[in-house]
Amino acid sequence: MSFLHKLREVSFSVLPIFALVLIAHFTLVPLEPDKFYKFLLGTLALVIGLALFLLGTEVGLSPMGEMLGNSVTRRAKLMPILLTGFLIGFMVTVAEPDLQVLAQQVHRVQSEISQTSLLFAIAAGSALCVLLALLRIFFSISLRWILWVAYGILLVLALFSNAAMRPVAFDAGGASTGPMTVPVMMAFSFGIAKGTGRRHSDEDHSFGMVGLMSLGPIFATLLLSLFTAQTDPQNYTDVEAEFPWYLLVKTVIKEVFWSLLPMLLIFIVFCLFFMKIKRQRFERVLIGMTYAFVGLALFLFGVNYAFLNTGKQLGFRLAAEYSPALLVLIGGLIGLVVVLAEPAVWVLGRQIEDASAGSIDPRVLLTALSVGTAIAIAASMLRLILEIDLLYVLLPLYILALIMTLFSDERFVGIAFDSGGVSSGAMASTFAMPFALGVSEALNRSVLHDAFGLIAMIAIAPLITIQTVGLLYQRKRQALSEENLLLADLAAKAQKDEAKKRMEHPPKPSNSPEAEIEALLAEAERLRVEAKRLELRASKLKCEKVQRTASADPNREEVQDGPGQTTE
């Protein structure tokens, strides 16, 4: 897929949030001239960067993750696979840009919590959940039962944890799975599922790893809060005051470099010692990594340079100058459009389409994500205004989501919990979250208790909306099955009636001209039906050939995985 196609795709996804800010600027809350020009420049950087990142993901990151997963499973030993999964999960989470943004925001309002200790604790929790996801794939454990046990323990732990840190903990679960984690870990999971040799694993078990990874940061942050003394500040330091544009460029490049370097080193080690790939394939991965590096740097520069402070100023002025009802409405509109600009959401949609062989339309899932995020942010604004404890909102929603897993298809359970992690990504951390911080400051609310928690609300919405789509999908499929059974019954009844008719009116002797004419007509009709069936069969095979040709990698090479073994 060309860069221009990606650019057009991204432009349409970012256009709604850009238009929303423009409308607010020219009507409700005019931005200062310098901030407005920064917003325009940041939006341009965001669009170009997101297009490059998605292209790099398709060319380099996703194939690399799938090759690593497929290669390590061919060793057929569980411990090396678990060790590799732990290392990849830990490194990718530490380098996740969304998580670094959240850790910076937490450190600014809560200096007692070290940014480094928070990052490493969250990364360890994510890596342990990767082990759980791998064990689930290998032993074919149902995802819904793992979720029931894990969330049950989690919610009990949340009841006894520090109340001020609960929103931060649940926000960490959403922010830890962003544009870096999702493409690598989903491709790695898909490669592991394929390498196990179980046909059902490719589609049913490849989903769910990202959703399980979101649990680890919540556990880790809640445990960390038990051993850390916290205050409850009311203020928040502006990012713009600490990071001028030239320092921001340096910081972003450094963050993205360390985000991609660990994965590149792991891939090189595997190429040297565990698998051998042709030079053309290796160069293609490097080209994709370069696209991803430049794209992610531009994307993060745009959201940090423009969206962070624009979101905070919009939230502050709307809360200070207008009614709470308008604040809830604007929050819903932001949620409706902000999820479409998430790079990880587009990566997930492409992974879902590939893994389901096109049977699940990603556009339907994107629509469900947008609606769910709109409701989540609107509810977060209402919670902030009324000062409702986050646990009182999350607890019934998690219970509802877990009950729905008992009736949902396993695929949609995995997709729903994966979507919860990816929908709360970079745009949620750098635009929606500052919007809530601005509202909190204007209304003189607690930053930790009331402003934080918005990402958690965004993360839980897809658990319900996507499973709802899955239930409707199952109902439609069941209706089609019942229709096919009805048609089969009608056909059998028609054959029975025809046989009865022949018994009542026996055919004329075969030597009569009338019988010969009827036999020829019947044979002609049979040949016509057979020709039509063969024509439809040829058309179907032709379509399948075109689809395989379109989806095939033009530079597809064989990857030799050790002596005497090859994998694509």
Coordinates of C-alpha atoms in Angstrom, one line a residue:
M1 CA 0.0 0.0 0.0
S2 CA 1.5 3.4 -1.1
F3 CA 2.3 6.3 1.2
L4 CA -0.2 8.5 -0.6
H5 CA -3.0 6.0 0.1
K6 CA -2.0 6.0 3.7
L7 CA -1.9 9.8 3.8
R8 CA -5.4 10.0 2.4
E9 CA -6.7 7.4 4.8
V10 CA -5.1 9.2 7.8
S11 CA -6.3 12.6 6.7
F12 CA -9.9 11.5 6.7
S13 CA -9.5 10.0 10.2
V14 CA -7.9 13.1 11.7
L15 CA -10.1 15.6 9.9
P16 CA -13.1 15.3 12.4
I17 CA -11.0 16.2 15.5
F18 CA -9.3 19.0 13.5
A19 CA -12.7 20.4 12.5
L20 CA -13.9 20.1 16.1
V21 CA -11.0 22.2 17.4
L22 CA -11.5 24.8 14.6
I23 CA -15.2 25.1 15.4
A24 CA -14.5 25.6 19.0
H25 CA -11.8 28.2 18.2
F26 CA -14.1 30.3 16.0
T27 CA -17.2 30.0 18.2
L28 CA -16.8 29.0 21.9
V29 CA -13.2 29.4 23.1
P30 CA -10.9 31.2 20.7
L31 CA -7.3 30.1 21.1
E32 CA -4.4 32.5 21.4
P33 CA -2.8 33.2 18.0
D34 CA 0.5 31.5 18.7
K35 CA -1.3 28.4 20.1
F36 CA -3.6 28.3 17.1
Y37 CA -0.6 28.3 14.7
K38 CA 1.1 25.6 16.8
F39 CA -2.0 23.5 16.5
L40 CA -2.0 23.8 12.7
L41 CA 1.6 22.8 12.5
G42 CA 1.2 20.0 15.0
T43 CA -1.8 18.6 13.0
L44 CA 0.3 18.6 9.8
A45 CA 3.1 16.7 11.6
L46 CA 0.6 14.3 13.1
V47 CA -1.0 13.4 9.8
I48 CA 2.3 12.8 7.9
G49 CA 3.8 11.0 10.9
L50 CA 0.8 8.7 11.3
A51 CA 0.8 7.8 7.6
L52 CA 4.5 7.0 7.7
F53 CA 4.1 5.0 10.9
L54 CA 1.3 2.8 9.5
L55 CA 3.3 2.2 6.3
G56 CA 6.3 1.2 8.4
T57 CA 4.1 -1.1 10.6
E58 CA 2.8 -2.9 7.5
V59 CA 6.2 -3.2 5.9
G60 CA 8.5 -3.8 8.9
L61 CA 7.1 -4.1 12.5
S62 CA 4.2 -6.6 11.9
P63 CA 6.2 -9.0 9.7
M64 CA 9.1 -8.8 12.1
G65 CA 6.9 -9.7 15.1
E66 CA 5.2 -12.6 13.2
M67 CA 8.6 -14.0 12.1
L68 CA 9.9 -13.9 15.7
G69 CA 6.8 -15.7 17.0
N70 CA 6.8 -18.2 14.2
S71 CA 10.5 -18.9 14.5
V72 CA 10.6 -19.3 18.3
T73 CA 7.7 -21.8 18.3
R74 CA 9.6 -24.0 15.9
R75 CA 12.0 -24.8 18.7
A76 CA 9.1 -26.8 20.2
K77 CA 10.3 -26.0 23.8
L78 CA 8.1 -24.0 26.1
M79 CA 10.7 -22.3 28.3
P80 CA 12.6 -20.6 25.4
I81 CA 9.3 -19.4 24.1
L82 CA 8.2 -18.0 27.4
L83 CA 11.6 -16.3 28.0
T84 CA 11.5 -14.7 24.6
G85 CA 7.9 -13.5 25.2
F86 CA 8.8 -12.0 28.6
L87 CA 11.8 -10.1 27.1
I88 CA 9.9 -8.8 24.2
G89 CA 6.9 -7.8 26.4
F90 CA 9.2 -6.0 28.9
M91 CA 11.2 -4.1 26.3
V92 CA 8.3 -3.0 24.2
T93 CA 6.3 -1.8 27.3
V94 CA 9.3 0.2 28.7
A95 CA 9.7 1.9 25.3
E96 CA 5.9 2.5 24.8
P97 CA 5.5 6.3 24.0
D98 CA 2.0 6.5 25.4
L99 CA 3.1 5.1 28.7
Q100 CA 6.0 7.5 28.9
V101 CA 3.6 10.4 28.4
L102 CA 1.4 9.1 31.2
A103 CA 4.4 8.5 33.5
Q104 CA 5.5 12.1 32.9
Q105 CA 2.0 13.4 33.8
V106 CA 1.8 11.3 36.9
H107 CA 5.3 12.5 38.1
R108 CA 4.3 16.1 37.5
V109 CA 1.3 15.9 39.9
Q110 CA 2.8 13.3 42.2
S111 CA 6.6 13.8 42.6
E112 CA 6.8 11.0 45.2
I113 CA 6.4 8.5 42.4
S114 CA 9.5 8.1 40.3
Q115 CA 8.9 8.0 36.5
T116 CA 11.5 5.3 36.1
S117 CA 10.2 3.1 38.9
L118 CA 6.6 3.4 37.5
L119 CA 7.8 2.5 34.0
F120 CA 9.7 -0.6 35.1
A121 CA 6.9 -1.8 37.5
I122 CA 4.4 -1.5 34.7
A123 CA 6.7 -3.2 32.2
A124 CA 7.2 -6.2 34.6
G125 CA 3.5 -6.5 35.0
S126 CA 2.9 -6.5 31.2
A127 CA 5.7 -9.1 30.6
L128 CA 4.2 -11.4 33.2
C129 CA 0.8 -11.2 31.4
V130 CA 2.5 -12.0 28.1
L131 CA 3.6 -15.3 29.8
L132 CA 0.0 -15.9 30.7
A133 CA -1.2 -15.2 27.2
L134 CA 1.4 -17.6 25.7
L135 CA 0.4 -20.4 28.1
R136 CA -3.2 -19.8 27.1
I137 CA -2.2 -20.3 23.4
F138 CA -0.2 -23.5 24.0
F139 CA -2.7 -25.2 26.3
S140 CA -5.9 -23.9 24.6
I141 CA -7.2 -22.3 27.7
S142 CA -10.4 -20.3 27.3
L143 CA -9.8 -16.6 27.5
R144 CA -13.1 -15.8 29.3
W145 CA -12.1 -17.9 32.3
I146 CA -8.7 -16.3 32.6
L147 CA -10.4 -12.9 32.4
W148 CA -12.9 -13.8 35.1
V149 CA -10.2 -14.9 37.5
A150 CA -7.8 -12.1 36.7
Y151 CA -10.4 -9.3 37.0
G152 CA -11.8 -10.8 40.1
I153 CA -8.5 -10.6 41.9
L154 CA -7.9 -7.2 40.4
L155 CA -11.1 -5.7 41.6
V156 CA -10.6 -7.1 45.1
L157 CA -7.1 -5.6 45.2
A158 CA -8.5 -2.2 44.0
L159 CA -10.9 -2.1 46.9
F160 CA -8.0 -2.2 49.4
S161 CA -5.6 0.1 47.5
N162 CA -4.9 3.8 47.8
A163 CA -8.1 5.6 46.5
A164 CA -6.2 8.4 45.0
M165 CA -4.0 6.1 42.9
R166 CA -6.8 3.9 41.5
P167 CA -7.5 6.1 38.5
V168 CA -3.7 6.2 37.7
A169 CA -3.5 2.4 37.9
F170 CA -6.5 1.8 35.5
D171 CA -5.1 4.5 33.2
A172 CA -1.8 2.7 33.1
G173 CA -3.5 -0.4 31.8
G174 CA -4.8 1.5 28.8
A175 CA -1.7 3.6 28.1
S176 CA 0.7 0.6 28.1
T177 CA -0.7 -0.8 24.9
G178 CA -0.2 1.9 22.2
P179 CA 1.4 2.3 18.7
M180 CA 4.6 0.5 19.6
T181 CA 3.1 -2.4 21.6
V182 CA 0.1 -3.3 19.5
P183 CA 1.6 -4.1 16.1
V184 CA 4.6 -6.0 17.6
M185 CA 2.7 -8.0 20.2
M186 CA -0.3 -8.8 18.0
A187 CA 2.0 -10.0 15.2
F188 CA 4.1 -12.0 17.7
S189 CA 0.9 -13.6 19.1
F190 CA -0.3 -14.4 15.6
G191 CA 3.1 -16.0 14.7
I192 CA 3.0 -18.0 17.9
A193 CA -0.5 -19.2 17.2
K194 CA 0.4 -20.3 13.6
G195 CA 3.6 -22.0 14.8
T196 CA 1.7 -24.2 17.2
G197 CA 0.1 -26.1 14.3
R198 CA -3.4 -25.7 15.6
R199 CA -5.7 -24.4 12.8
H200 CA -8.2 -22.9 15.2
S201 CA -5.4 -21.0 17.0
D202 CA -4.8 -18.7 14.1
E203 CA -8.1 -17.0 14.5
D204 CA -9.4 -17.7 18.0
H205 CA -6.2 -17.6 20.1
S206 CA -4.2 -14.9 18.3
F207 CA -6.5 -12.3 19.8
G208 CA -6.4 -11.5 23.5
M209 CA -2.7 -11.0 24.2
V210 CA -3.0 -7.2 24.1
G211 CA -6.1 -7.4 26.4
L212 CA -4.2 -9.5 28.9
M213 CA -1.2 -7.2 28.7
S214 CA -3.4 -4.4 29.9
L215 CA -4.0 -6.2 33.2
G216 CA -0.4 -6.3 34.3
P217 CA 0.1 -2.5 34.6
I218 CA -3.0 -2.2 36.7
F219 CA -1.8 -4.8 39.1
A220 CA 1.7 -3.3 39.2
T221 CA 0.6 0.2 39.8
L222 CA -1.9 -0.8 42.6
L223 CA 0.9 -2.8 44.3
L224 CA 3.3 0.1 43.9
S225 CA 0.8 2.5 45.5
L226 CA 0.7 0.3 48.6
F227 CA 4.4 1.0 49.2
T228 CA 4.5 4.7 48.2
A229 CA 3.3 7.7 50.2
Q230 CA 1.1 10.0 48.1
T231 CA -0.3 13.5 48.5
D232 CA -3.3 14.8 46.6
P233 CA -2.2 17.8 44.6
Q234 CA -4.6 20.2 42.9
N235 CA -2.3 21.7 40.3
Y236 CA -0.7 20.5 37.1
T237 CA 2.5 21.8 35.4
D238 CA 2.1 22.9 31.8
V239 CA 4.1 20.8 29.3
E240 CA 4.8 23.8 27.1
A241 CA 6.6 25.6 30.0
E242 CA 9.0 22.7 30.4
F243 CA 9.6 21.7 26.8
P244 CA 10.3 24.3 24.2
W245 CA 10.0 23.1 20.6
Y246 CA 13.7 22.4 20.1
L247 CA 14.0 20.4 23.3
L248 CA 10.7 18.6 22.4
V249 CA 12.2 17.5 19.1
K250 CA 15.3 16.2 20.9
T251 CA 13.2 14.4 23.5
V252 CA 10.8 12.8 20.9
I253 CA 13.7 11.5 18.8
K254 CA 15.4 10.0 21.8
E255 CA 12.1 8.4 23.0
V256 CA 11.4 6.9 19.6
F257 CA 15.0 5.7 19.1
W258 CA 14.8 3.8 22.4
S259 CA 11.3 2.6 21.5
L260 CA 12.5 0.8 18.4
L261 CA 16.1 -0.1 19.2
P262 CA 15.3 -3.1 21.6
M263 CA 13.0 -4.8 19.0
L264 CA 15.6 -4.2 16.3
L265 CA 18.3 -5.8 18.4
I266 CA 16.2 -8.8 19.2
F267 CA 15.4 -9.3 15.5
I268 CA 19.1 -9.1 14.6
V269 CA 20.0 -11.6 17.3
F270 CA 17.3 -14.0 16.0
C271 CA 18.6 -13.6 12.4
L272 CA 22.2 -14.4 13.5
F273 CA 21.5 -17.4 15.7
F274 CA 18.0 -18.8 15.2
M275 CA 16.8 -18.0 11.7
K276 CA 18.3 -17.1 8.4
I277 CA 16.5 -14.8 6.0
K278 CA 17.5 -13.5 2.7
R279 CA 19.1 -10.1 2.4
Q280 CA 16.1 -8.6 0.5
R281 CA 13.7 -9.6 3.2
F282 CA 16.0 -8.2 5.9
E283 CA 16.4 -4.9 4.1
R284 CA 12.6 -4.7 3.7
V285 CA 12.2 -4.9 7.5
L286 CA 14.9 -2.2 8.0
I287 CA 13.1 0.0 5.6
G288 CA 9.8 -0.5 7.5
M289 CA 11.6 0.3 10.8
T290 CA 12.9 3.5 9.2
Y291 CA 9.4 4.5 8.2
A292 CA 8.1 3.7 11.6
F293 CA 10.9 5.7 13.3
V294 CA 10.3 8.9 11.3
G295 CA 6.6 8.5 11.4
L296 CA 6.4 7.9 15.1
A297 CA 8.7 10.8 15.8
L298 CA 6.6 13.2 13.7
F299 CA 3.4 11.9 15.3
L300 CA 4.6 12.4 18.9
F301 CA 6.0 15.8 18.0
G302 CA 2.6 16.8 16.7
V303 CA 0.6 15.6 19.6
N304 CA 3.1 16.9 22.2
Y305 CA 3.6 20.3 20.5
A306 CA 0.0 21.0 19.7
F307 CA -2.5 18.6 21.1
L308 CA -1.4 18.5 24.8
N309 CA -1.7 22.2 25.4
T310 CA -4.6 22.7 23.0
G311 CA -6.6 20.0 24.9
K312 CA -5.8 21.5 28.3
Q313 CA -6.7 25.0 27.3
L314 CA -10.0 23.9 25.7
G315 CA -11.0 21.9 28.8
F316 CA -10.1 24.8 31.2
R317 CA -12.0 27.5 29.3
L318 CA -15.0 25.4 28.5
A319 CA -15.3 24.4 32.2
A320 CA -14.7 28.0 33.4
E321 CA -17.0 29.8 30.9
Y322 CA -19.8 27.4 30.0
S323 CA -22.4 25.1 31.7
P324 CA -21.6 21.5 32.7
A325 CA -24.1 20.2 30.1
L326 CA -22.0 21.7 27.3
L327 CA -18.9 20.2 28.8
V328 CA -20.4 16.7 28.7
L329 CA -21.5 17.3 25.1
I330 CA -18.1 18.4 23.9
G331 CA -16.5 15.5 25.7
G332 CA -18.8 13.1 23.8
L333 CA -17.9 14.8 20.5
I334 CA -14.2 14.5 21.3
G335 CA -14.6 10.8 22.1
L336 CA -16.5 10.2 18.9
V337 CA -13.6 11.4 16.7
V338 CA -10.4 11.0 18.8
V339 CA -10.3 7.2 18.5
L340 CA -10.1 7.4 14.7
A341 CA -6.8 9.2 15.0
E342 CA -5.2 6.4 17.1
P343 CA -2.5 4.6 15.1
A344 CA -2.9 1.4 17.2
V345 CA -6.6 1.3 16.3
W346 CA -5.9 1.1 12.6
V347 CA -3.2 -1.5 13.2
L348 CA -5.7 -3.6 15.1
G349 CA -8.4 -3.2 12.4
R350 CA -5.9 -4.5 9.8
Q351 CA -4.9 -7.4 12.0
I352 CA -8.5 -8.4 12.6
E353 CA -9.3 -8.3 8.9
D354 CA -6.2 -10.5 8.1
A355 CA -6.8 -13.0 10.9
S356 CA -10.5 -13.4 10.1
A357 CA -9.9 -13.7 6.3
G358 CA -12.2 -10.7 5.7
S359 CA -15.2 -12.2 7.5
I360 CA -15.1 -9.4 10.2
D361 CA -15.5 -5.9 8.7
P362 CA -13.1 -3.6 10.6
R363 CA -15.2 -0.6 9.7
V364 CA -18.0 -1.9 11.9
L365 CA -15.6 -2.3 14.8
L366 CA -14.2 1.2 14.3
T367 CA -17.7 2.6 14.4
A368 CA -18.4 0.7 17.6
L369 CA -15.1 2.0 19.1
S370 CA -16.1 5.6 18.2
V371 CA -19.5 5.3 19.8
G372 CA -18.1 3.6 22.9
T373 CA -15.3 6.2 23.3
A374 CA -17.8 9.0 23.0
I375 CA -20.0 7.6 25.8
A376 CA -16.8 7.0 27.9
I377 CA -15.5 10.6 27.7
A378 CA -18.9 12.1 28.2
A379 CA -19.4 9.9 31.3
S380 CA -15.9 10.9 32.5
M381 CA -16.8 14.5 32.3
L382 CA -20.0 13.9 34.3
R383 CA -18.0 11.9 36.9
L384 CA -15.5 14.7 37.2
I385 CA -18.2 17.3 37.7
L386 CA -20.0 15.3 40.3
E387 CA -16.8 14.0 41.9
I388 CA -17.8 10.3 41.7
D389 CA -15.3 7.7 42.7
L390 CA -13.9 5.9 39.7
L391 CA -14.4 2.4 41.2
Y392 CA -18.1 3.0 41.6
V393 CA -18.3 3.4 37.8
L394 CA -15.7 0.8 36.7
L395 CA -16.9 -2.0 39.0
P396 CA -20.4 -2.5 37.4
L397 CA -19.0 -2.0 33.9
Y398 CA -16.4 -4.7 34.4
I399 CA -18.9 -7.1 35.8
L400 CA -21.2 -6.4 32.8
A401 CA -18.3 -7.0 30.4
L402 CA -17.3 -10.3 32.1
I403 CA -20.9 -11.5 32.1
M404 CA -21.1 -10.8 28.3
T405 CA -18.0 -13.0 27.8
L406 CA -20.2 -16.0 28.8
F407 CA -22.4 -15.5 25.7
S408 CA -19.9 -14.0 23.2
D409 CA -17.9 -15.9 20.6
E410 CA -14.3 -16.5 21.8
R411 CA -12.9 -14.4 18.9
F412 CA -15.0 -11.3 19.8
V413 CA -14.0 -11.7 23.5
G414 CA -10.3 -11.4 22.4
I415 CA -11.0 -8.6 20.0
A416 CA -13.0 -6.7 22.6
F417 CA -10.3 -6.8 25.3
D418 CA -7.6 -6.1 22.7
S419 CA -9.6 -3.1 21.6
G420 CA -9.8 -1.8 25.1
G421 CA -6.1 -1.5 25.2
V422 CA -5.6 0.1 21.7
S423 CA -8.4 2.6 21.8
S424 CA -6.8 4.4 24.8
G425 CA -3.5 5.3 23.0
A426 CA -1.6 8.3 22.1
M427 CA -4.5 10.7 21.3
A428 CA -6.2 9.7 24.6
S429 CA -3.0 10.5 26.5
T430 CA -2.1 13.7 24.7
F431 CA -5.4 15.3 23.9
A432 CA -8.3 13.8 25.9
M433 CA -6.4 13.5 29.1
P434 CA -5.1 17.1 29.1
F435 CA -8.7 18.2 28.3
A436 CA -9.8 16.5 31.6
L437 CA -6.8 18.0 33.5
G438 CA -7.9 21.5 32.3
V439 CA -11.5 20.8 33.4
S440 CA -10.2 19.6 36.8
E441 CA -8.1 22.8 37.2
A442 CA -11.0 25.1 36.3
L443 CA -13.5 23.3 38.6
N444 CA -10.9 23.0 41.4
R445 CA -11.2 19.2 41.5
S446 CA -8.6 16.7 42.7
V447 CA -6.2 15.9 39.8
L448 CA -5.4 12.4 40.9
H449 CA -8.9 11.4 42.0
D450 CA -11.1 13.1 39.4
A451 CA -9.0 14.0 36.3
F452 CA -7.1 10.7 36.0
G453 CA -9.3 7.8 35.2
L454 CA -10.4 9.1 31.8
I455 CA -8.1 6.6 29.9
A456 CA -9.6 3.8 32.0
M457 CA -13.1 4.8 31.0
I458 CA -12.0 4.8 27.3
A459 CA -10.4 1.4 27.7
I460 CA -13.5 -0.2 29.2
A461 CA -16.0 1.0 26.6
P462 CA -14.9 -1.4 23.8
L463 CA -15.2 -4.3 26.1
I464 CA -19.0 -3.8 26.0
T465 CA -19.5 -2.3 22.5
I466 CA -17.4 -4.8 20.6
Q467 CA -19.0 -7.8 22.4
T468 CA -22.4 -6.3 21.6
V469 CA -21.3 -6.3 17.9
G470 CA -20.2 -9.9 18.4
L471 CA -23.5 -10.9 19.8
L472 CA -25.3 -9.3 16.8
Y473 CA -22.9 -11.0 14.5
Q474 CA -23.6 -14.4 16.1
R475 CA -27.4 -13.7 15.9
K476 CA -27.1 -12.8 12.2
R477 CA -25.0 -16.0 11.5
Q478 CA -27.5 -18.1 13.4
A479 CA -30.4 -16.6 11.4
L480 CA -28.6 -17.4 8.1
S481 CA -28.1 -21.0 9.3
E482 CA -31.7 -21.3 10.2
E483 CA -32.6 -19.9 6.7
N484 CA -30.4 -22.5 5.0
L485 CA -32.0 -25.3 7.0
L486 CA -35.4 -24.0 6.0
L487 CA -34.4 -23.9 2.3
A488 CA -33.0 -27.5 2.7
D489 CA -36.4 -28.6 4.2
L490 CA -38.3 -27.0 1.3
A491 CA -36.0 -28.7 -1.2
A492 CA -36.5 -32.1 0.4
K493 CA -40.3 -31.5 0.5
A494 CA -40.3 -30.6 -3.2
Q495 CA -38.4 -33.8 -4.0
K496 CA -40.8 -35.8 -2.0
D497 CA -43.8 -34.2 -3.8
E498 CA -42.2 -34.9 -7.2
A499 CA -41.7 -38.5 -6.3
K500 CA -45.3 -38.8 -5.1
K501 CA -46.4 -37.2 -8.3
R502 CA -44.5 -39.6 -10.4
M503 CA -46.0 -42.5 -8.5
E504 CA -49.5 -41.2 -9.1
H505 CA -48.8 -40.4 -12.8
P506 CA -46.3 -42.9 -14.1
P507 CA -44.1 -41.7 -17.0
K508 CA -45.1 -42.8 -20.5
P509 CA -43.3 -45.7 -22.1
S510 CA -39.8 -44.9 -23.1
N511 CA -40.4 -45.9 -26.7
S512 CA -43.0 -43.2 -27.2
P513 CA -42.1 -39.9 -28.9
E514 CA -43.6 -37.9 -26.0
A515 CA -41.4 -39.7 -23.5
E516 CA -38.3 -39.2 -25.6
I517 CA -39.0 -35.4 -25.9
E518 CA -39.5 -35.1 -22.2
A519 CA -36.3 -37.0 -21.5
L520 CA -34.4 -34.7 -23.8
L521 CA -35.9 -31.6 -22.2
A522 CA -35.0 -32.9 -18.7
E523 CA -31.5 -33.6 -19.8
A524 CA -31.1 -30.1 -21.4
E525 CA -32.4 -28.5 -18.1
R526 CA -29.9 -30.7 -16.1
L527 CA -27.0 -29.6 -18.3
R528 CA -28.1 -25.9 -18.1
V529 CA -28.1 -26.1 -14.3
E530 CA -24.7 -27.9 -14.2
A531 CA -23.2 -25.3 -16.5
K532 CA -24.5 -22.5 -14.3
R533 CA -23.0 -24.2 -11.3
L534 CA -19.6 -24.6 -13.0
E535 CA -19.8 -21.0 -14.1
L536 CA -20.4 -19.8 -10.5
R537 CA -17.6 -22.1 -9.2
A538 CA -15.1 -20.7 -11.8
S539 CA -16.1 -17.1 -10.8
K540 CA -15.5 -17.9 -7.1
L541 CA -12.1 -19.4 -7.8
K542 CA -11.2 -16.4 -9.9
C543 CA -12.1 -14.0 -7.1
E544 CA -10.1 -16.0 -4.6
K545 CA -7.1 -15.9 -6.9
V546 CA -7.4 -12.1 -7.2
Q547 CA -7.6 -11.7 -3.5
R548 CA -4.6 -14.0 -2.9
T549 CA -2.6 -12.1 -5.5
A550 CA -3.6 -8.7 -4.0
S551 CA -2.7 -9.7 -0.4
A552 CA 0.5 -11.5 -1.3
D553 CA 3.8 -9.8 -0.5
P554 CA 5.5 -8.8 -3.8
N555 CA 8.9 -9.4 -2.3
R556 CA 7.9 -12.6 -0.5
E557 CA 10.9 -14.6 0.4
E558 CA 11.5 -17.9 2.2
V559 CA 12.9 -17.6 5.7
Q560 CA 15.2 -20.4 6.6
D561 CA 14.6 -21.2 10.3
G562 CA 17.6 -23.2 11.2
P563 CA 19.1 -26.2 9.3
G564 CA 16.6 -27.9 7.1
Q565 CA 13.6 -25.8 8.1
T566 CA 11.9 -23.0 6.2
T567 CA 9.1 -20.7 7.0
E568 CA 7.5 -17.9 5.1

